[in-house]
Tab-separated table of N, CA, C and O in Angstrom:
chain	number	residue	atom	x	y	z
A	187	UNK	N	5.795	4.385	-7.728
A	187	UNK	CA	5.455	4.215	-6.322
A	187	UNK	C	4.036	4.727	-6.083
A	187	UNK	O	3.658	5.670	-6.778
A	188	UNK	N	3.191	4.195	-5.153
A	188	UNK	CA	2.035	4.736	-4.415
A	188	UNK	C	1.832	5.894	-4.298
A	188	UNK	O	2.915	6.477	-4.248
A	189	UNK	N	0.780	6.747	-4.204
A	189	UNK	CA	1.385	8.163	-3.537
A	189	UNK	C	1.084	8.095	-2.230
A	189	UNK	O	1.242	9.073	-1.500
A	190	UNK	N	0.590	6.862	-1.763
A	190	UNK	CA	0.715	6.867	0.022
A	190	UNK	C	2.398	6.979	0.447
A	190	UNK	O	3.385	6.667	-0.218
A	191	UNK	N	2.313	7.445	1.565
A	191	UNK	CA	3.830	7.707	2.177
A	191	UNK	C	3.856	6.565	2.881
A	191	UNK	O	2.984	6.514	3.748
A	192	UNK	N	4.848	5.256	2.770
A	192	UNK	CA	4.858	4.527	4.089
A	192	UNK	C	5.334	4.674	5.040
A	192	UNK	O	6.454	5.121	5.289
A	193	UNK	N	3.998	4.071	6.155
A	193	UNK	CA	4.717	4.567	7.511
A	193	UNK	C	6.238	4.397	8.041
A	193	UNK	O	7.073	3.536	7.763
A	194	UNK	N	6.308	5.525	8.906
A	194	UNK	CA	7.821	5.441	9.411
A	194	UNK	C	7.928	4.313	10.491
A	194	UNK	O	9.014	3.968	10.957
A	195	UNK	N	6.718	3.756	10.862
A	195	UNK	CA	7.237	2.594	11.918
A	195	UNK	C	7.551	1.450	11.607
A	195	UNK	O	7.485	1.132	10.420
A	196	UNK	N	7.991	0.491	12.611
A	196	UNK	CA	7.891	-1.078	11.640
A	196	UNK	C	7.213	-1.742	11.272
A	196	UNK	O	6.150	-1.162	11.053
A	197	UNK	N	7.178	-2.848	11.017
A	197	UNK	CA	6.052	-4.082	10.593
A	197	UNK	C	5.046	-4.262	11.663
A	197	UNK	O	5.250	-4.240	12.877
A	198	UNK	N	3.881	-4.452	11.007
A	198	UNK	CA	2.810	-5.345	11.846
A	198	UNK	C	1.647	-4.094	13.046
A	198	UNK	O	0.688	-4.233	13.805
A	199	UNK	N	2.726	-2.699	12.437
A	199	UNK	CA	2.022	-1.765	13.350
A	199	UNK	C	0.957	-1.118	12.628
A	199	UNK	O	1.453	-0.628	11.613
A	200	UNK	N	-0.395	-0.870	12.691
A	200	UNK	CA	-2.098	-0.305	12.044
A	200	UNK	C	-1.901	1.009	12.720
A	200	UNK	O	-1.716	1.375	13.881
A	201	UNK	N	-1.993	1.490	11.740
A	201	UNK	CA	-2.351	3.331	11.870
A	201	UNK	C	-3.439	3.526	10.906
A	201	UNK	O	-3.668	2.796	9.941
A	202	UNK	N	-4.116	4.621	11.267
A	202	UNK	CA	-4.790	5.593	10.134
A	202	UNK	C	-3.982	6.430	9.650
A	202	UNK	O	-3.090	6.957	10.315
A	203	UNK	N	-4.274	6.725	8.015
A	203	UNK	CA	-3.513	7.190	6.736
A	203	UNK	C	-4.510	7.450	5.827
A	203	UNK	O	-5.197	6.572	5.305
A	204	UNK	N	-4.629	8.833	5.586
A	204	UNK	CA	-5.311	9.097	4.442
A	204	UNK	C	-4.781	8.421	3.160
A	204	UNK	O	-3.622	8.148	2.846
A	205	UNK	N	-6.409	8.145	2.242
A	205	UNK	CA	-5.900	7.325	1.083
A	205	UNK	C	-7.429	7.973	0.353
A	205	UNK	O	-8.441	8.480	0.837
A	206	UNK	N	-7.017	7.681	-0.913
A	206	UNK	CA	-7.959	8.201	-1.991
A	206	UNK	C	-9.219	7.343	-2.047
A	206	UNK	O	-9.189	6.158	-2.377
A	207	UNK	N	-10.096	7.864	-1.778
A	207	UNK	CA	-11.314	6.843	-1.599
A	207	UNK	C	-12.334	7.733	-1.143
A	207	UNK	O	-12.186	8.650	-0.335
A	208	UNK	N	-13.603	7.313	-1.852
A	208	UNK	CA	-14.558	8.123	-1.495
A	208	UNK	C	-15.292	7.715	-0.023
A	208	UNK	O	-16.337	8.279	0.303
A	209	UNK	N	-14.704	6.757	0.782
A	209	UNK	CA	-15.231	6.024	1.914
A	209	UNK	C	-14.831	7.390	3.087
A	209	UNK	O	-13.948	8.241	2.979
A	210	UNK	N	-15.469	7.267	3.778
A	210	UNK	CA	-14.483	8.335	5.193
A	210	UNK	C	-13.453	7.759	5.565
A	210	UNK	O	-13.385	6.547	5.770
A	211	UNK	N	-12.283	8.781	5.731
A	211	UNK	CA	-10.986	8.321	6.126
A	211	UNK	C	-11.348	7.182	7.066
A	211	UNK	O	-11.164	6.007	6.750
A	212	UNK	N	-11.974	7.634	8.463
A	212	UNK	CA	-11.871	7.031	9.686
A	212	UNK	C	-12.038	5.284	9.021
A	212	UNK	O	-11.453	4.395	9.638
A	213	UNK	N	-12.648	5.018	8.083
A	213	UNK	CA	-12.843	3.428	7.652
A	213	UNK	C	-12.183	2.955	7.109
A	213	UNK	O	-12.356	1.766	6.839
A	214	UNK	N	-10.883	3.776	6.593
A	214	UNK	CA	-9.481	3.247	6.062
A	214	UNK	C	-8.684	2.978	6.835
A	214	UNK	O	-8.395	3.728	7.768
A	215	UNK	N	-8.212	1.989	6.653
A	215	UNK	CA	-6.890	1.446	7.324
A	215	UNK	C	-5.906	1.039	6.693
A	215	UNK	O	-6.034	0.637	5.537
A	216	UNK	N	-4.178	1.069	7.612
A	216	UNK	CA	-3.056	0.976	7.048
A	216	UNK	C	-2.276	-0.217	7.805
A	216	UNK	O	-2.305	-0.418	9.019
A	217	UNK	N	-1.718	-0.810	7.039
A	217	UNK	CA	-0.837	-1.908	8.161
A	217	UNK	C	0.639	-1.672	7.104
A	217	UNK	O	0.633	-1.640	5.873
A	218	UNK	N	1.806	-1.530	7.994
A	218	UNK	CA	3.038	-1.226	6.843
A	218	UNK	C	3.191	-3.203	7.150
A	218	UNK	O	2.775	-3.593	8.241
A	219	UNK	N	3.709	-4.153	6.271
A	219	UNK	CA	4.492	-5.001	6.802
A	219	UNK	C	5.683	-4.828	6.503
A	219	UNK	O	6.121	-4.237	5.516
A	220	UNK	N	6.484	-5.539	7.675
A	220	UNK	CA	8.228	-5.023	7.865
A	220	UNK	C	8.571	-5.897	6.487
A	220	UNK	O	8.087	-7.007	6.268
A	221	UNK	N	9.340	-5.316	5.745
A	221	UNK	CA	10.253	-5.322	4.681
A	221	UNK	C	9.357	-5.841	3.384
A	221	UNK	O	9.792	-6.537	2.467
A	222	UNK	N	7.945	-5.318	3.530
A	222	UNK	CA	7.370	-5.646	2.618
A	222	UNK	C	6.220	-4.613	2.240
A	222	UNK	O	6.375	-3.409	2.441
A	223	UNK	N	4.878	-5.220	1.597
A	223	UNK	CA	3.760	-3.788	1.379
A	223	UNK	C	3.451	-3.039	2.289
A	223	UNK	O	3.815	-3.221	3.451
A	224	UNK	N	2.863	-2.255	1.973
A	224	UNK	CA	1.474	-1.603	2.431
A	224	UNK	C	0.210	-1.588	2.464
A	224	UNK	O	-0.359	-0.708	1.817
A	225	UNK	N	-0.471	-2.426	3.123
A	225	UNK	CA	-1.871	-2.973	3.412
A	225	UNK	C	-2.373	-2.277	3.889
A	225	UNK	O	-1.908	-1.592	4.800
A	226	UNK	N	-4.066	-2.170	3.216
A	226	UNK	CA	-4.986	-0.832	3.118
A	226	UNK	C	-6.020	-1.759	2.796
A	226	UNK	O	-6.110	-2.512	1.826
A	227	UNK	N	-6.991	-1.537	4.019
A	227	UNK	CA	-7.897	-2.435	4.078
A	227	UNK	C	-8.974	-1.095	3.958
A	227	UNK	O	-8.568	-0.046	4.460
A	228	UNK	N	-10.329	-1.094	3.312
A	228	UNK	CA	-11.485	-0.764	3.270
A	228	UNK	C	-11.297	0.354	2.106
A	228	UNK	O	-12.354	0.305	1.476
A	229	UNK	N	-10.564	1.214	1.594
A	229	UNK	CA	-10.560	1.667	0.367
A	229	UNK	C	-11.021	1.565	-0.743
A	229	UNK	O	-10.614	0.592	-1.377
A	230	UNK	N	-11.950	2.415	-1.378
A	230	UNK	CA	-12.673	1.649	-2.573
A	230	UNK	C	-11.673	1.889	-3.889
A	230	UNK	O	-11.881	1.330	-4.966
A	231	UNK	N	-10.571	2.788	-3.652
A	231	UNK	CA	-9.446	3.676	-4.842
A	231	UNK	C	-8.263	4.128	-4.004
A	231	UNK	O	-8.196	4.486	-2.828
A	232	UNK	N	-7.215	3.988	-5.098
A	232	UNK	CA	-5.892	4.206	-4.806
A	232	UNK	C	-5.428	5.633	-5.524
A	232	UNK	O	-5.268	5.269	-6.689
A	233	UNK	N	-5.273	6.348	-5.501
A	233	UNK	CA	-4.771	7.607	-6.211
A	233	UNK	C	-2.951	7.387	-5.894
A	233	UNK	O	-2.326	7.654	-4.867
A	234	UNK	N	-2.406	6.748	-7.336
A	234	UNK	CA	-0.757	6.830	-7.453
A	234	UNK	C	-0.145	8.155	-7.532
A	234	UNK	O	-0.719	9.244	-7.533
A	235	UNK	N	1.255	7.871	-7.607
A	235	UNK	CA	2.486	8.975	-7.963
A	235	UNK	C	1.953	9.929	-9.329
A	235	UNK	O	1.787	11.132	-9.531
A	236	UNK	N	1.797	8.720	-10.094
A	236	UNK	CA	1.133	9.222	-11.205
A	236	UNK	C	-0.021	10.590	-11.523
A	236	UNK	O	0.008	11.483	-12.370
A	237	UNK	N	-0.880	10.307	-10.558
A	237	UNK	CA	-2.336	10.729	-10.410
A	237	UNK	C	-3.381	9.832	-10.923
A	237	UNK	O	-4.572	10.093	-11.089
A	238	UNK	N	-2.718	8.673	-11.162
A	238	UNK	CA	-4.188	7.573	-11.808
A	238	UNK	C	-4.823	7.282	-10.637
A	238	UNK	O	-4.219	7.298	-9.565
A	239	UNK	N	-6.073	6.997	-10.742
A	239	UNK	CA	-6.968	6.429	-9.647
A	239	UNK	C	-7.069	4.887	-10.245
A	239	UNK	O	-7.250	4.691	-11.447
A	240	UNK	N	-6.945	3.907	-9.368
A	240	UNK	CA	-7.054	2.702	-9.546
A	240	UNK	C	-8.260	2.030	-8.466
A	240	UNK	O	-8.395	2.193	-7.253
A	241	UNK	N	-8.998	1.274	-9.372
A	241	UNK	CA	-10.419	0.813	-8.785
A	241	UNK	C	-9.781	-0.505	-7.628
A	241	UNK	O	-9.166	-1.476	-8.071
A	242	UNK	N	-10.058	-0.314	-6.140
A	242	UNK	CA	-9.670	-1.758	-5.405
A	242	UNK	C	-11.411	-2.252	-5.636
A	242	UNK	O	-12.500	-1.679	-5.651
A	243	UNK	N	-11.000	-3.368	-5.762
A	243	UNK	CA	-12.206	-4.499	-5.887
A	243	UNK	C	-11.626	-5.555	-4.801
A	243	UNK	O	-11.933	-6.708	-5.100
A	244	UNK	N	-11.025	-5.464	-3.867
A	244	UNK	CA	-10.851	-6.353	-2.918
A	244	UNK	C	-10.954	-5.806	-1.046
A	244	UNK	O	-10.762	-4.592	-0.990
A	245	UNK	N	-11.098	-6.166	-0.229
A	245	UNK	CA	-11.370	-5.831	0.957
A	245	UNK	C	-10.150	-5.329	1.389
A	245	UNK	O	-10.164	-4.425	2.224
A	246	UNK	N	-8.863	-5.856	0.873
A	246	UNK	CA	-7.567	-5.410	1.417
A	246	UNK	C	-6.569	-5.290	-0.083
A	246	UNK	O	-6.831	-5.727	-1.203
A	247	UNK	N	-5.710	-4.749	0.257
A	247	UNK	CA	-4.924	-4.465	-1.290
A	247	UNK	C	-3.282	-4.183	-0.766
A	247	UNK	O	-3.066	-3.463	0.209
A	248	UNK	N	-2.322	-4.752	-1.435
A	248	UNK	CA	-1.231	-4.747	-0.382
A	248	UNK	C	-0.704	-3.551	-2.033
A	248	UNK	O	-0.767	-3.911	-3.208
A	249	UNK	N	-0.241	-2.191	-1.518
A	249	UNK	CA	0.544	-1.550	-2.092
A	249	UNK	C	2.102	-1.865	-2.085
A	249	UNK	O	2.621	-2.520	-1.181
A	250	UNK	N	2.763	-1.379	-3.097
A	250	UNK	CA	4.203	-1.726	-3.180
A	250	UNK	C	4.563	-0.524	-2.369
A	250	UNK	O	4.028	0.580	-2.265
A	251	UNK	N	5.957	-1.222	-1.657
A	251	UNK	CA	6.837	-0.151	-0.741
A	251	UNK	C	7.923	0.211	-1.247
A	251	UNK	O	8.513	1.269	-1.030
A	252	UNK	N	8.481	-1.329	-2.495
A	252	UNK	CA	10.129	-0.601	-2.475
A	252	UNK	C	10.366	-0.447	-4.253
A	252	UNK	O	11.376	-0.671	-4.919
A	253	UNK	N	9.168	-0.033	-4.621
A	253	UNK	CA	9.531	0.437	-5.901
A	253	UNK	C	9.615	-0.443	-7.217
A	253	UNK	O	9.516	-0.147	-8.408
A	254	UNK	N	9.820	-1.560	-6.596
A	254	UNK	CA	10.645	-2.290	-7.818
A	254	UNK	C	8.941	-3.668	-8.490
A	254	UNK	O	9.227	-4.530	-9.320
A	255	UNK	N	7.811	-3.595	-8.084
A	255	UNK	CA	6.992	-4.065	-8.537
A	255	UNK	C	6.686	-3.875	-9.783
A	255	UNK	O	6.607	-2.718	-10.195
A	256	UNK	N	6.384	-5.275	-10.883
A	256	UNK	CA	6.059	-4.952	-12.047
A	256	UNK	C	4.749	-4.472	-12.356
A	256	UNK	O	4.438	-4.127	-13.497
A	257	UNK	N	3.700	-4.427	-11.038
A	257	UNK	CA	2.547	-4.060	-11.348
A	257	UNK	C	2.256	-2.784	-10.442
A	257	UNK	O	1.051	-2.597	-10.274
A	258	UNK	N	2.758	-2.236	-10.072
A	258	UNK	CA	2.465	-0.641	-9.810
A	258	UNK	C	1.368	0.154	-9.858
A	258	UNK	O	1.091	0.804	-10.866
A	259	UNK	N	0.611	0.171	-8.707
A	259	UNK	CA	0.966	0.635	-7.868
A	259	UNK	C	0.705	-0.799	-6.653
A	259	UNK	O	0.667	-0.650	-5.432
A	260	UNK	N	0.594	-1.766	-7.186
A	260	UNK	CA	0.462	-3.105	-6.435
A	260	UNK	C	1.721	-3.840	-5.958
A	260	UNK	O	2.562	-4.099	-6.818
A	261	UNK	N	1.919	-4.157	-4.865
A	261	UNK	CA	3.124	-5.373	-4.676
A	261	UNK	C	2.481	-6.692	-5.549
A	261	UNK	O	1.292	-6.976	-5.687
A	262	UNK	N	3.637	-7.374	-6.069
A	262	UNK	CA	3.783	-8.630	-6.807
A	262	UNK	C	4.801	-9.454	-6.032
A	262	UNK	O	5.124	-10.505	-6.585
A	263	UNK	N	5.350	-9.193	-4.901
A	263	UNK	CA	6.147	-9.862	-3.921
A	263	UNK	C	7.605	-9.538	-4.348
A	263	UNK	O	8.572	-9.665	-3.598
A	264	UNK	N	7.647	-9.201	-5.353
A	264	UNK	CA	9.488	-9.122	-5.609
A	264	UNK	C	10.228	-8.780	-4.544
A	264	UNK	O	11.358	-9.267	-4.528
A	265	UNK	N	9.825	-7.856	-3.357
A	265	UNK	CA	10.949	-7.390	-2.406
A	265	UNK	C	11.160	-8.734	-1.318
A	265	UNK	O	11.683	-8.729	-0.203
A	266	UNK	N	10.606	-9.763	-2.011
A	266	UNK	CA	11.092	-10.744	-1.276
A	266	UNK	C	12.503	-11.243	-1.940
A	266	UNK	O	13.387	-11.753	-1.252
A	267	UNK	N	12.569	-11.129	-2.738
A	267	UNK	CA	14.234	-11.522	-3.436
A	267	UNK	C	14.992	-10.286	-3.459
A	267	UNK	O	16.102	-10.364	-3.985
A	268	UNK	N	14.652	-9.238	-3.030
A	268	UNK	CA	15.463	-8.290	-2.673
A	268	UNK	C	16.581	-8.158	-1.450
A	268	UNK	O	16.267	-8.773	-0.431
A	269	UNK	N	17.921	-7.395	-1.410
A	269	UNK	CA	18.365	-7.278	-0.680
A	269	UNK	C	17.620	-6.502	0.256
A	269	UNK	O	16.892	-5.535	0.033
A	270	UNK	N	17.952	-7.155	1.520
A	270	UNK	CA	16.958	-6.066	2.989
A	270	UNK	C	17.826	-4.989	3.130
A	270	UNK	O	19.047	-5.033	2.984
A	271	UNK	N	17.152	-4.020	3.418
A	271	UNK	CA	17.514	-2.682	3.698
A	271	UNK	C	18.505	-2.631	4.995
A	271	UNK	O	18.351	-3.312	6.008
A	272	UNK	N	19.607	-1.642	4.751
A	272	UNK	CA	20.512	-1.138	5.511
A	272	UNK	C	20.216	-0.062	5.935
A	272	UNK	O	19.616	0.852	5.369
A	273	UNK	N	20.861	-0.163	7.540
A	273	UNK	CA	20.495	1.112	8.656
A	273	UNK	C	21.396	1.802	8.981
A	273	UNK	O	21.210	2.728	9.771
C-alpha cells in the first residue's frame, strides 16, 4: 500500500494531504475516487509503505487504495473487478 492514508471522505472530494515531494505541500493535491485510487496531482515523488521513493513523471498519478494492485504503489484498475466494500 501507499504510505498516503486515504481520505476518510467519499469520492470526487479534493483535499490537501501531505505527500513526499520536494514541491511545497500547498501545490499538492489529493482527490480520493469513490471505490477506486488516489489521485495526486503536482507531486514530483511518492514515498511507499515500504520507504521507496518512486519518481512521478506525470502531472497526476492515481495511487492504489485497496491493496490488491500488481504495480504498487500505483493503481492498475483491478478494484474494478473487485467486490465493493461493505458498511
Amino acid at each position: 500500500m501507499p504510505a498516503l492514508a486515504a481520505p476518510a471522505v467519499g469520492g470526487g472530494v479534493s483535499q490537501e494531504r501531505p505527500v513526499a515531494t520536494p514541491l511545497p505541500v500547498e501545490l499538492v493535491r489529493t482527490t480520493a475516487c469513490e471505490g477506486g485510487p488516489l489521485l495526486v496531482r503536482g507531486a514530483r515523488t511518492v514515498l511507499d509503505a515500504d520507504g521507496i521513493t518512486h519518481p512521478v513523471t506525470r502531472p497526476v498519478v492515481a495511487l492504489c487504495r485497496c491493496g490488491a494492485s500488481q504495480r504498487l504503489p500505483w493503481c492498475d484498475g483491478v478494484h474494478k473487478r473487485l467486490a465493493p466494500p461493505r458498511d
